[in-house]
Amino acid sequence: MSAFAIGLWSFPVLLALIFLRAPIGAAMFLMGIGGLWLITGSPDMALNLLKGESYSTFSSYSLSIIPMFLLMGQFATLSGMSTSLFKAAEGWLGHRKGGVAMASVGACAGFGAICGSSLATAATMGRVALPELKRYGYSGGFSTATLAAGGTLGILIPPSVILVIYAILTEQNIASLFLAAFVPGILAAIGYMLTIAIYVRVNPASAGVKARVPYAERLRALAEIWPVIAVFGLVVGGIYAGWFTPTEGAAVGAAGTGLLALVRGNMTWAMFAQSIIATAMSSAMIFFIILGAKLYNSFLALTQMPQELSLWVVSQGYAPLTVLILILVFYLVMGCLMDSLSMILLTIPIFWPVMAGLDFGLISLLDMQAARLAQGIADGVAMAPDLLAAAQAKLAEGVALTRDEFRALGLRPVTEAMHADFNTTLTAIWFGILVLIVVEVGLITPPVGMNLFIINALDRTTPITATYRAVMWFVTSDLIRVAILVAFPGITLFLLR
């Protein structure tokens, strides 16, 4: 059997191991080691790679951002921010039809901005909001489905642990991915609120009524959420302002939320130790999966399977949009069976080379050259008027400028190679956000929607089937949002431009 065939067969074998309940990290670890041994006929290369990959992976500065964001989420839970967020959202939205459910989604969005974990967001907000939803007569299935869907905002609204891992796998800028995720995250929250508004009108008995809160009380509740705004602004704003790197920003966020928990009297030595241990356990799990993925990806690279698959897809002449839709459908199906982190680590090394080989035309060479020319004018670069007029005329006619023409204007040239690189970068960011959203759908899609089980564990009186029925309304909202973002990439990318 050829190396390519071994690489091709490894994927269904790996999926079979996962479906047999083997831990995803261990499954990829064994497939990587076993595959290398099978190809080379000796364990030497596999053992040498294990030594080198273990050191290079766990000594990576980029990975240190993950435990920092996880610790920030732990401290944010202790600091009482989740309760403040829900009370503020409930004060402004609670009196509307389905308002308490809308407030739950809004609070999940706010908590996601300082947490970065979907499961933590769902669990934390479930404890805060579920009793209130029950108190105001919201049905069990609708309540649990709302909180499960709202929890998914934890990985979409930056900062996001999954986006960090995607950025490392595809060698993209973490800050750019965070910025690109912001608008889709807001759209997700708005889409869920619209879904709630439609659901309670179709099913009036599923939601009760809450009295209107006086404006003075609303403003006091709004003032209570200043720590959330401060932490989010300091972390995300500081990253974009260049005050610190994403890893430093995560450390600042963890320190800030820890200090708030201490000031509010919620941080005891026992709670601090519990937060550290929980963070260490989650980090260890993620890091072991990453190591398994590294070994499996090294095996795949040796087989040349991803590269051959990419060349085959390109040679078939399929429309890039067709390939993208097929990949997203694959994620939707797999999301019903696997957790989000496993899917990202398992599939991105295979699918990303395919996507990188396709041209989606996200930005044209002429647009890049026009932008460079406009930037030169804005920066006050001295350009000969006749040469500037000639360059603008050529671009208006749809003719690209040459290197010499740029140099004559005193500007750095924008070449075909630069255009290709930038287009690939935009594709990586756009694809990453789409994958994140589809993975997010998997978290609330039966039968293995992790968020559904977490919320239902908090409400044993509600049958899981009732949650399944109600959550499909939110899944529909997600699918509509995916279709919009596929059709209009600019919604995701316009902040980057």
CSV table of C-alpha atoms in Angstrom, one decimal:
chain,number,residue,atom,x,y,z
A,1,MET,CA,0.0,0.0,0.0
A,2,SER,CA,1.3,3.4,-1.0
A,3,ALA,CA,1.9,6.2,1.6
A,4,PHE,CA,-0.9,8.2,0.0
A,5,ALA,CA,-3.3,5.3,0.5
A,6,ILE,CA,-2.2,4.8,4.1
A,7,GLY,CA,-2.9,8.5,4.7
A,8,LEU,CA,-6.3,8.3,3.0
A,9,TRP,CA,-7.4,5.2,5.0
A,10,SER,CA,-6.2,6.7,8.3
A,11,PHE,CA,-9.0,9.1,8.4
A,12,PRO,CA,-11.9,6.6,8.5
A,13,VAL,CA,-9.9,4.4,10.9
A,14,LEU,CA,-9.5,7.5,13.2
A,15,LEU,CA,-13.2,8.3,13.0
A,16,ALA,CA,-14.0,4.7,13.9
A,17,LEU,CA,-11.7,4.9,17.0
A,18,ILE,CA,-13.4,8.1,18.1
A,19,PHE,CA,-16.9,6.7,17.6
A,20,LEU,CA,-15.8,3.7,19.7
A,21,ARG,CA,-15.3,6.3,22.5
A,22,ALA,CA,-11.5,6.4,22.4
A,23,PRO,CA,-10.3,9.9,23.6
A,24,ILE,CA,-9.7,12.1,20.6
A,25,GLY,CA,-6.1,13.0,21.7
A,26,ALA,CA,-5.2,9.4,22.3
A,27,ALA,CA,-6.7,8.3,18.9
A,28,MET,CA,-4.8,10.9,16.9
A,29,PHE,CA,-1.6,10.2,18.9
A,30,LEU,CA,-1.8,6.4,18.2
A,31,MET,CA,-2.7,7.0,14.5
A,32,GLY,CA,0.2,9.4,14.1
A,33,ILE,CA,2.8,7.1,15.7
A,34,GLY,CA,1.4,4.0,14.1
A,35,GLY,CA,1.1,5.6,10.7
A,36,LEU,CA,4.8,6.8,10.7
A,37,TRP,CA,5.9,3.4,11.9
A,38,LEU,CA,3.9,1.7,9.1
A,39,ILE,CA,5.3,4.0,6.3
A,40,THR,CA,9.0,4.0,7.4
A,41,GLY,CA,9.0,0.4,8.7
A,42,SER,CA,10.7,1.5,11.9
A,43,PRO,CA,9.7,3.2,15.1
A,44,ASP,CA,12.8,5.5,15.1
A,45,MET,CA,11.2,8.3,13.1
A,46,ALA,CA,8.0,8.3,15.2
A,47,LEU,CA,9.9,8.3,18.5
A,48,ASN,CA,12.3,11.1,17.3
A,49,LEU,CA,9.2,13.1,16.1
A,50,LEU,CA,7.5,12.5,19.5
A,51,LYS,CA,10.5,14.0,21.3
A,52,GLY,CA,10.8,17.0,19.0
A,53,GLU,CA,7.1,17.8,18.6
A,54,SER,CA,6.5,17.5,22.4
A,55,TYR,CA,9.1,20.2,23.1
A,56,SER,CA,8.3,22.5,20.1
A,57,THR,CA,4.5,22.3,20.9
A,58,PHE,CA,4.6,22.9,24.6
A,59,SER,CA,7.3,25.5,24.5
A,60,SER,CA,5.3,27.6,22.1
A,61,TYR,CA,4.7,31.1,23.3
A,62,SER,CA,1.4,31.3,21.3
A,63,LEU,CA,-0.1,28.4,23.3
A,64,SER,CA,0.3,30.2,26.6
A,65,ILE,CA,-2.7,32.3,25.6
A,66,ILE,CA,-5.1,29.3,26.2
A,67,PRO,CA,-4.6,28.8,29.9
A,68,MET,CA,-4.8,32.5,30.4
A,69,PHE,CA,-8.2,32.8,28.7
A,70,LEU,CA,-9.4,29.7,30.6
A,71,LEU,CA,-8.3,31.2,33.9
A,72,MET,CA,-10.0,34.5,33.0
A,73,GLY,CA,-13.2,32.7,32.5
A,74,GLN,CA,-12.8,30.9,35.9
A,75,PHE,CA,-12.2,34.2,37.7
A,76,ALA,CA,-15.0,36.0,35.8
A,77,THR,CA,-17.4,33.4,37.2
A,78,LEU,CA,-16.2,34.0,40.7
A,79,SER,CA,-16.4,37.8,40.4
A,80,GLY,CA,-20.2,37.7,40.0
A,81,MET,CA,-20.1,39.3,36.5
A,82,SER,CA,-22.5,36.8,35.2
A,83,THR,CA,-25.2,37.8,37.6
A,84,SER,CA,-24.7,41.5,37.0
A,85,LEU,CA,-24.9,41.0,33.2
A,86,PHE,CA,-28.2,39.0,33.5
A,87,LYS,CA,-29.8,41.6,35.8
A,88,ALA,CA,-28.8,44.5,33.5
A,89,ALA,CA,-30.1,42.7,30.4
A,90,GLU,CA,-33.3,41.5,32.3
A,91,GLY,CA,-34.0,45.1,33.4
A,92,TRP,CA,-34.0,46.4,29.8
A,93,LEU,CA,-35.6,43.5,28.0
A,94,GLY,CA,-37.4,41.4,30.6
A,95,HIS,CA,-40.9,43.0,30.1
A,96,ARG,CA,-41.0,42.2,26.4
A,97,LYS,CA,-42.5,39.0,25.0
A,98,GLY,CA,-39.8,36.5,25.6
A,99,GLY,CA,-37.8,39.2,27.2
A,100,VAL,CA,-36.2,37.1,30.0
A,101,ALA,CA,-35.0,34.7,27.4
A,102,MET,CA,-33.6,37.6,25.3
A,103,ALA,CA,-31.9,38.8,28.4
A,104,SER,CA,-30.3,35.4,28.9
A,105,VAL,CA,-28.9,35.6,25.3
A,106,GLY,CA,-27.6,39.1,25.9
A,107,ALA,CA,-26.0,38.1,29.2
A,108,CYS,CA,-24.4,35.1,27.4
A,109,ALA,CA,-23.0,37.5,24.8
A,110,GLY,CA,-21.5,39.7,27.4
A,111,PHE,CA,-20.1,36.9,29.4
A,112,GLY,CA,-18.6,35.4,26.2
A,113,ALA,CA,-16.7,38.6,25.7
A,114,ILE,CA,-14.7,37.8,28.9
A,115,CYS,CA,-14.7,34.0,28.9
A,116,GLY,CA,-13.8,32.4,25.6
A,117,SER,CA,-15.4,29.0,26.3
A,118,SER,CA,-18.8,27.9,25.2
A,119,LEU,CA,-19.2,25.2,27.8
A,120,ALA,CA,-18.2,27.6,30.6
A,121,THR,CA,-20.6,30.3,29.3
A,122,ALA,CA,-23.5,27.8,29.1
A,123,ALA,CA,-22.8,26.4,32.6
A,124,THR,CA,-22.3,29.7,34.3
A,125,MET,CA,-25.3,31.5,32.7
A,126,GLY,CA,-27.5,28.5,33.1
A,127,ARG,CA,-27.0,28.6,36.9
A,128,VAL,CA,-27.9,32.3,36.9
A,129,ALA,CA,-30.7,32.5,34.3
A,130,LEU,CA,-32.5,29.2,34.6
A,131,PRO,CA,-34.2,29.9,37.9
A,132,GLU,CA,-35.4,33.3,36.6
A,133,LEU,CA,-36.8,31.7,33.5
A,134,LYS,CA,-38.7,29.1,35.5
A,135,ARG,CA,-39.9,31.8,37.9
A,136,TYR,CA,-41.6,33.7,35.1
A,137,GLY,CA,-43.3,30.7,33.6
A,138,TYR,CA,-41.0,29.9,30.7
A,139,SER,CA,-41.3,26.3,29.5
A,140,GLY,CA,-38.5,23.9,30.4
A,141,GLY,CA,-37.6,23.0,26.8
A,142,PHE,CA,-37.6,26.6,25.7
A,143,SER,CA,-35.5,27.7,28.7
A,144,THR,CA,-32.8,25.1,28.3
A,145,ALA,CA,-32.7,25.5,24.5
A,146,THR,CA,-32.2,29.3,24.9
A,147,LEU,CA,-29.4,28.9,27.4
A,148,ALA,CA,-27.7,26.2,25.3
A,149,ALA,CA,-27.8,28.4,22.2
A,150,GLY,CA,-26.7,31.5,24.1
A,151,GLY,CA,-23.7,29.5,25.5
A,152,THR,CA,-22.3,29.1,22.0
A,153,LEU,CA,-21.6,32.8,21.9
A,154,GLY,CA,-18.7,32.1,24.3
A,155,ILE,CA,-16.6,30.8,21.4
A,156,LEU,CA,-17.7,33.2,18.8
A,157,ILE,CA,-17.5,36.6,20.5
A,158,PRO,CA,-13.8,37.3,21.1
A,159,PRO,CA,-11.7,36.3,22.9
A,160,SER,CA,-12.2,32.7,21.8
A,161,VAL,CA,-10.0,29.6,22.7
A,162,ILE,CA,-11.1,27.8,19.5
A,163,LEU,CA,-10.1,30.8,17.3
A,164,VAL,CA,-6.7,30.8,19.0
A,165,ILE,CA,-6.2,27.2,18.1
A,166,TYR,CA,-7.4,27.8,14.5
A,167,ALA,CA,-5.0,30.7,14.2
A,168,ILE,CA,-2.1,28.5,15.3
A,169,LEU,CA,-3.0,25.7,12.9
A,170,THR,CA,-3.3,28.0,9.9
A,171,GLU,CA,-0.5,30.4,11.0
A,172,GLN,CA,-2.9,33.5,11.0
A,173,ASN,CA,-2.9,36.6,13.2
A,174,ILE,CA,-4.9,36.0,16.3
A,175,ALA,CA,-5.9,39.7,16.6
A,176,SER,CA,-7.2,39.7,13.0
A,177,LEU,CA,-9.4,36.7,13.7
A,178,PHE,CA,-10.8,38.2,16.9
A,179,LEU,CA,-11.7,41.4,14.9
A,180,ALA,CA,-13.3,39.4,12.1
A,181,ALA,CA,-15.4,37.4,14.7
A,182,PHE,CA,-16.9,40.5,16.3
A,183,VAL,CA,-19.6,41.3,13.7
A,184,PRO,CA,-20.7,37.7,13.2
A,185,GLY,CA,-20.9,37.4,17.0
A,186,ILE,CA,-23.2,40.4,17.3
A,187,LEU,CA,-25.3,39.0,14.4
A,188,ALA,CA,-25.6,35.7,16.3
A,189,ALA,CA,-26.9,37.4,19.4
A,190,ILE,CA,-29.4,39.4,17.4
A,191,GLY,CA,-30.5,36.3,15.4
A,192,TYR,CA,-31.1,34.4,18.6
A,193,MET,CA,-33.2,37.3,20.0
A,194,LEU,CA,-35.3,37.4,16.8
A,195,THR,CA,-35.7,33.6,17.0
A,196,ILE,CA,-37.0,34.0,20.6
A,197,ALA,CA,-39.5,36.7,19.5
A,198,ILE,CA,-40.9,34.5,16.8
A,199,TYR,CA,-41.0,31.4,19.0
A,200,VAL,CA,-43.0,33.0,21.8
A,201,ARG,CA,-45.5,34.3,19.2
A,202,VAL,CA,-45.9,30.9,17.7
A,203,ASN,CA,-46.0,29.2,21.1
A,204,PRO,CA,-47.6,31.8,23.5
A,205,ALA,CA,-47.8,29.4,26.4
A,206,SER,CA,-44.0,28.9,26.4
A,207,ALA,CA,-43.2,32.3,28.0
A,208,GLY,CA,-44.6,34.2,31.0
A,209,VAL,CA,-44.8,38.0,31.6
A,210,LYS,CA,-42.4,40.0,33.7
A,211,ALA,CA,-43.3,43.5,35.1
A,212,ARG,CA,-41.6,46.5,33.6
A,213,VAL,CA,-38.6,47.7,35.6
A,214,PRO,CA,-38.3,51.4,36.5
A,215,TYR,CA,-35.7,53.3,34.5
A,216,ALA,CA,-33.8,54.3,37.7
A,217,GLU,CA,-33.4,50.6,38.5
A,218,ARG,CA,-32.3,49.8,35.0
A,219,LEU,CA,-29.6,52.4,35.1
A,220,ARG,CA,-28.3,51.1,38.4
A,221,ALA,CA,-28.2,47.6,37.0
A,222,LEU,CA,-26.4,48.9,33.9
A,223,ALA,CA,-23.8,50.6,36.1
A,224,GLU,CA,-23.1,47.3,37.7
A,225,ILE,CA,-21.6,45.8,34.5
A,226,TRP,CA,-18.8,48.3,34.2
A,227,PRO,CA,-16.2,45.6,35.1
A,228,VAL,CA,-17.2,43.6,32.1
A,229,ILE,CA,-16.9,46.6,29.8
A,230,ALA,CA,-13.6,47.5,31.5
A,231,VAL,CA,-12.1,44.0,31.1
A,232,PHE,CA,-13.3,43.5,27.5
A,233,GLY,CA,-12.1,47.0,26.5
A,234,LEU,CA,-8.7,46.5,28.2
A,235,VAL,CA,-8.1,43.1,26.7
A,236,VAL,CA,-9.4,43.4,23.2
A,237,GLY,CA,-8.9,47.2,22.9
A,238,GLY,CA,-5.4,46.8,24.2
A,239,ILE,CA,-4.5,44.2,21.7
A,240,TYR,CA,-5.7,46.3,18.7
A,241,ALA,CA,-4.1,49.4,20.1
A,242,GLY,CA,-0.8,47.6,20.2
A,243,TRP,CA,-0.4,48.0,24.0
A,244,PHE,CA,0.3,44.3,24.3
A,245,THR,CA,0.2,41.0,22.4
A,246,PRO,CA,-2.8,38.6,22.6
A,247,THR,CA,-1.0,36.5,25.1
A,248,GLU,CA,-0.2,39.5,27.3
A,249,GLY,CA,-3.8,40.7,26.9
A,250,ALA,CA,-5.1,37.3,28.1
A,251,ALA,CA,-2.8,37.6,31.1
A,252,VAL,CA,-4.0,41.1,31.8
A,253,GLY,CA,-7.6,39.9,31.6
A,254,ALA,CA,-7.0,37.0,34.0
A,255,ALA,CA,-5.3,39.4,36.5
A,256,GLY,CA,-8.1,41.9,36.1
A,257,THR,CA,-10.9,39.4,36.6
A,258,GLY,CA,-9.0,37.8,39.5
A,259,LEU,CA,-8.6,41.2,41.2
A,260,LEU,CA,-12.3,42.0,40.8
A,261,ALA,CA,-13.3,38.6,42.3
A,262,LEU,CA,-10.9,39.4,45.2
A,263,VAL,CA,-12.4,43.0,45.7
A,264,ARG,CA,-15.9,41.6,45.7
A,265,GLY,CA,-15.0,39.1,48.4
A,266,ASN,CA,-15.7,36.0,46.2
A,267,MET,CA,-12.0,34.9,46.0
A,268,THR,CA,-10.9,32.7,48.9
A,269,TRP,CA,-7.8,30.5,48.9
A,270,ALA,CA,-10.0,27.5,48.3
A,271,MET,CA,-11.8,29.1,45.3
A,272,PHE,CA,-8.4,30.3,43.9
A,273,ALA,CA,-7.0,26.8,44.2
A,274,GLN,CA,-10.1,25.4,42.6
A,275,SER,CA,-9.8,27.8,39.7
A,276,ILE,CA,-6.2,27.0,39.1
A,277,ILE,CA,-6.8,23.3,39.2
A,278,ALA,CA,-9.8,23.5,36.8
A,279,THR,CA,-7.7,25.7,34.4
A,280,ALA,CA,-4.8,23.2,34.6
A,281,MET,CA,-7.1,20.2,33.9
A,282,SER,CA,-8.7,21.9,30.9
A,283,SER,CA,-5.4,23.1,29.6
A,284,ALA,CA,-3.8,19.6,29.9
A,285,MET,CA,-6.7,18.1,28.0
A,286,ILE,CA,-6.4,20.7,25.2
A,287,PHE,CA,-2.6,20.4,25.0
A,288,PHE,CA,-2.7,16.6,24.8
A,289,ILE,CA,-5.2,16.9,21.9
A,290,ILE,CA,-3.0,19.4,20.3
A,291,LEU,CA,0.0,17.1,20.6
A,292,GLY,CA,-2.0,14.2,19.2
A,293,ALA,CA,-3.0,16.4,16.3
A,294,LYS,CA,0.6,17.5,15.7
A,295,LEU,CA,1.8,13.9,15.4
A,296,TYR,CA,-1.1,12.9,13.2
A,297,ASN,CA,-0.6,16.0,11.0
A,298,SER,CA,3.1,15.1,10.7
A,299,PHE,CA,2.1,11.7,9.5
A,300,LEU,CA,-0.3,13.1,7.0
A,301,ALA,CA,2.4,15.5,5.7
A,302,LEU,CA,4.7,12.6,5.1
A,303,THR,CA,2.0,10.8,3.1
A,304,GLN,CA,1.3,14.0,1.0
A,305,MET,CA,-2.4,13.2,1.3
A,306,PRO,CA,-3.6,16.8,2.1
A,307,GLN,CA,-1.5,18.3,-0.7
A,308,GLU,CA,-2.6,15.6,-3.2
A,309,LEU,CA,-6.2,16.1,-2.2
A,310,SER,CA,-5.9,19.9,-2.7
A,311,LEU,CA,-4.4,19.4,-6.2
A,312,TRP,CA,-7.2,16.9,-7.0
A,313,VAL,CA,-10.0,19.3,-5.9
A,314,VAL,CA,-8.5,22.2,-7.9
A,315,SER,CA,-8.0,20.0,-11.0
A,316,GLN,CA,-11.7,18.9,-11.0
A,317,GLY,CA,-12.7,22.5,-11.8
A,318,TYR,CA,-15.3,22.7,-9.0
A,319,ALA,CA,-16.5,26.2,-8.2
A,320,PRO,CA,-14.8,27.4,-5.0
A,321,LEU,CA,-18.2,28.1,-3.5
A,322,THR,CA,-19.3,24.5,-4.1
A,323,VAL,CA,-16.2,23.2,-2.3
A,324,LEU,CA,-16.8,25.5,0.6
A,325,ILE,CA,-20.4,24.5,1.0
A,326,LEU,CA,-19.5,20.8,0.9
A,327,ILE,CA,-16.9,21.3,3.6
A,328,LEU,CA,-19.4,23.2,5.8
A,329,VAL,CA,-22.0,20.5,5.3
A,330,PHE,CA,-19.4,18.0,6.5
A,331,TYR,CA,-18.8,20.1,9.6
A,332,LEU,CA,-22.6,20.2,10.3
A,333,VAL,CA,-22.9,16.4,10.1
A,334,MET,CA,-19.7,15.8,12.2
A,335,GLY,CA,-20.9,18.4,14.7
A,336,CYS,CA,-23.7,16.1,15.6
A,337,LEU,CA,-21.2,13.5,16.7
A,338,MET,CA,-18.0,15.2,17.9
A,339,ASP,CA,-16.9,18.1,20.1
A,340,SER,CA,-15.7,21.4,18.5
A,341,LEU,CA,-12.1,21.2,19.5
A,342,SER,CA,-11.7,17.7,18.1
A,343,MET,CA,-13.2,18.7,14.8
A,344,ILE,CA,-11.0,21.7,14.4
A,345,LEU,CA,-7.8,19.9,15.2
A,346,LEU,CA,-8.7,16.8,13.1
A,347,THR,CA,-10.0,18.5,10.0
A,348,ILE,CA,-8.3,21.9,9.5
A,349,PRO,CA,-4.9,20.3,8.5
A,350,ILE,CA,-6.8,18.5,5.7
A,351,PHE,CA,-9.3,21.1,4.6
A,352,TRP,CA,-7.2,24.2,4.9
A,353,PRO,CA,-4.7,23.2,2.0
A,354,VAL,CA,-7.8,22.6,-0.1
A,355,MET,CA,-9.3,26.1,0.7
A,356,ALA,CA,-5.9,27.8,0.2
A,357,GLY,CA,-5.7,26.4,-3.3
A,358,LEU,CA,-9.0,28.1,-4.3
A,359,ASP,CA,-9.6,31.6,-5.4
A,360,PHE,CA,-12.7,33.2,-3.9
A,361,GLY,CA,-11.9,36.6,-5.3
A,362,LEU,CA,-12.3,38.3,-1.9
A,363,ILE,CA,-10.2,41.3,-3.1
A,364,SER,CA,-8.9,42.2,-6.5
A,365,LEU,CA,-5.4,43.3,-7.5
A,366,LEU,CA,-6.9,46.6,-8.7
A,367,ASP,CA,-8.5,47.3,-5.4
A,368,MET,CA,-5.2,46.6,-3.6
A,369,GLN,CA,-3.3,48.9,-5.9
A,370,ALA,CA,-5.9,51.6,-5.6
A,371,ALA,CA,-5.8,51.3,-1.8
A,372,ARG,CA,-2.0,51.6,-1.9
A,373,LEU,CA,-2.2,54.7,-4.1
A,374,ALA,CA,-4.8,56.3,-1.9
A,375,GLN,CA,-2.7,55.6,1.2
A,376,GLY,CA,0.3,57.2,-0.5
A,377,ILE,CA,-1.8,60.4,-1.2
A,378,ALA,CA,-3.1,60.4,2.4
A,379,ASP,CA,0.5,60.0,3.8
A,380,GLY,CA,1.6,63.0,1.7
A,381,VAL,CA,4.0,61.1,-0.5
A,382,ALA,CA,5.4,63.5,-3.1
A,383,MET,CA,4.2,62.2,-6.5
A,384,ALA,CA,4.5,63.8,-9.9
A,385,PRO,CA,1.0,65.1,-10.9
A,386,ASP,CA,1.2,63.7,-14.4
A,387,LEU,CA,2.3,60.2,-13.2
A,388,LEU,CA,-0.4,60.2,-10.5
A,389,ALA,CA,-3.1,61.2,-13.1
A,390,ALA,CA,-1.9,58.5,-15.5
A,391,ALA,CA,-1.9,55.8,-12.7
A,392,GLN,CA,-5.4,56.8,-11.6
A,393,ALA,CA,-6.6,56.7,-15.2
A,394,LYS,CA,-5.2,53.2,-15.7
A,395,LEU,CA,-6.8,51.8,-12.6
A,396,ALA,CA,-10.1,53.4,-13.6
A,397,GLU,CA,-9.9,51.6,-16.9
A,398,GLY,CA,-9.3,48.3,-15.1
A,399,VAL,CA,-5.6,48.0,-16.0
A,400,ALA,CA,-3.1,47.0,-13.2
A,401,LEU,CA,0.0,49.1,-12.6
A,402,THR,CA,3.5,47.7,-13.0
A,403,ARG,CA,6.3,47.6,-10.5
A,404,ASP,CA,8.1,50.4,-12.4
A,405,GLU,CA,5.1,52.7,-12.3
A,406,PHE,CA,4.8,52.2,-8.5
A,407,ARG,CA,8.5,53.0,-8.1
A,408,ALA,CA,8.2,56.1,-10.3
A,409,LEU,CA,5.5,57.3,-7.9
A,410,GLY,CA,7.7,56.6,-4.9
A,411,LEU,CA,5.4,53.8,-3.6
A,412,ARG,CA,6.1,50.2,-2.7
A,413,PRO,CA,4.7,48.0,-5.6
A,414,VAL,CA,1.6,45.8,-5.1
A,415,THR,CA,2.3,42.7,-7.2
A,416,GLU,CA,0.4,39.6,-8.2
A,417,ALA,CA,2.3,37.6,-5.5
A,418,MET,CA,1.3,40.1,-2.8
A,419,HIS,CA,-2.3,39.9,-4.0
A,420,ALA,CA,-2.3,36.1,-3.9
A,421,ASP,CA,-0.8,36.1,-0.4
A,422,PHE,CA,-3.3,38.7,0.9
A,423,ASN,CA,-6.2,36.8,-0.8
A,424,THR,CA,-5.1,33.6,1.0
A,425,THR,CA,-5.0,35.5,4.3
A,426,LEU,CA,-8.5,36.8,3.8
A,427,THR,CA,-9.7,33.4,2.8
A,428,ALA,CA,-8.2,31.9,6.0
A,429,ILE,CA,-9.9,34.4,8.2
A,430,TRP,CA,-13.3,34.1,6.4
A,431,PHE,CA,-13.1,30.3,6.4
A,432,GLY,CA,-12.1,30.3,10.1
A,433,ILE,CA,-15.2,32.3,11.1
A,434,LEU,CA,-17.5,30.1,9.0
A,435,VAL,CA,-16.0,27.0,10.6
A,436,LEU,CA,-16.3,28.5,14.0
A,437,ILE,CA,-20.0,29.2,13.4
A,438,VAL,CA,-20.7,25.7,12.0
A,439,VAL,CA,-18.8,24.1,14.9
A,440,GLU,CA,-20.9,26.3,17.2
A,441,VAL,CA,-24.1,24.8,15.6
A,442,GLY,CA,-22.7,21.4,16.4
A,443,LEU,CA,-22.7,22.3,20.1
A,444,ILE,CA,-26.5,22.6,20.1
A,445,THR,CA,-27.3,19.9,17.4
A,446,PRO,CA,-28.7,16.6,18.6
A,447,PRO,CA,-27.7,13.9,19.5
A,448,VAL,CA,-24.3,15.0,20.8
A,449,GLY,CA,-24.8,18.7,21.5
A,450,MET,CA,-22.5,19.3,24.4
A,451,ASN,CA,-24.3,22.5,25.5
A,452,LEU,CA,-27.6,20.7,25.6
A,453,PHE,CA,-26.3,18.1,28.1
A,454,ILE,CA,-24.7,20.8,30.2
A,455,ILE,CA,-27.9,22.8,30.5
A,456,ASN,CA,-30.1,19.7,31.0
A,457,ALA,CA,-27.8,18.6,33.8
A,458,LEU,CA,-28.9,21.8,35.6
A,459,ASP,CA,-32.6,21.1,35.0
A,460,ARG,CA,-33.4,17.4,35.6
A,461,THR,CA,-37.1,18.0,35.4
A,462,THR,CA,-37.0,18.9,31.6
A,463,PRO,CA,-36.8,15.9,29.2
A,464,ILE,CA,-33.9,16.2,26.8
A,465,THR,CA,-36.4,15.6,23.9
A,466,ALA,CA,-38.1,18.9,24.9
A,467,THR,CA,-34.8,20.7,24.6
A,468,TYR,CA,-34.1,19.0,21.2
A,469,ARG,CA,-37.4,20.3,19.8
A,470,ALA,CA,-37.0,23.8,21.0
A,471,VAL,CA,-33.3,24.1,20.0
A,472,MET,CA,-34.0,23.4,16.4
A,473,TRP,CA,-35.4,26.9,16.1
A,474,PHE,CA,-32.0,28.3,17.1
A,475,VAL,CA,-30.2,25.9,14.7
A,476,THR,CA,-32.3,27.3,11.9
A,477,SER,CA,-31.2,30.8,12.9
A,478,ASP,CA,-27.6,29.6,12.8
A,479,LEU,CA,-28.0,28.1,9.3
A,480,ILE,CA,-29.5,31.3,8.0
A,481,ARG,CA,-26.6,33.3,9.4
A,482,VAL,CA,-24.1,30.9,7.8
A,483,ALA,CA,-25.8,31.3,4.4
A,484,ILE,CA,-25.6,35.1,4.7
A,485,LEU,CA,-21.9,35.1,5.7
A,486,VAL,CA,-21.1,32.7,2.8
A,487,ALA,CA,-23.0,34.9,0.3
A,488,PHE,CA,-21.6,38.1,1.7
A,489,PRO,CA,-17.9,37.7,2.9
A,490,GLY,CA,-17.6,41.4,3.4
A,491,ILE,CA,-19.7,41.2,6.5
A,492,THR,CA,-16.9,39.2,8.1
A,493,LEU,CA,-14.0,41.1,6.5
A,494,PHE,CA,-15.0,44.7,6.3
A,495,LEU,CA,-13.4,45.6,9.7
A,496,LEU,CA,-10.1,44.2,8.5
A,497,ARG,CA,-10.1,46.4,5.4
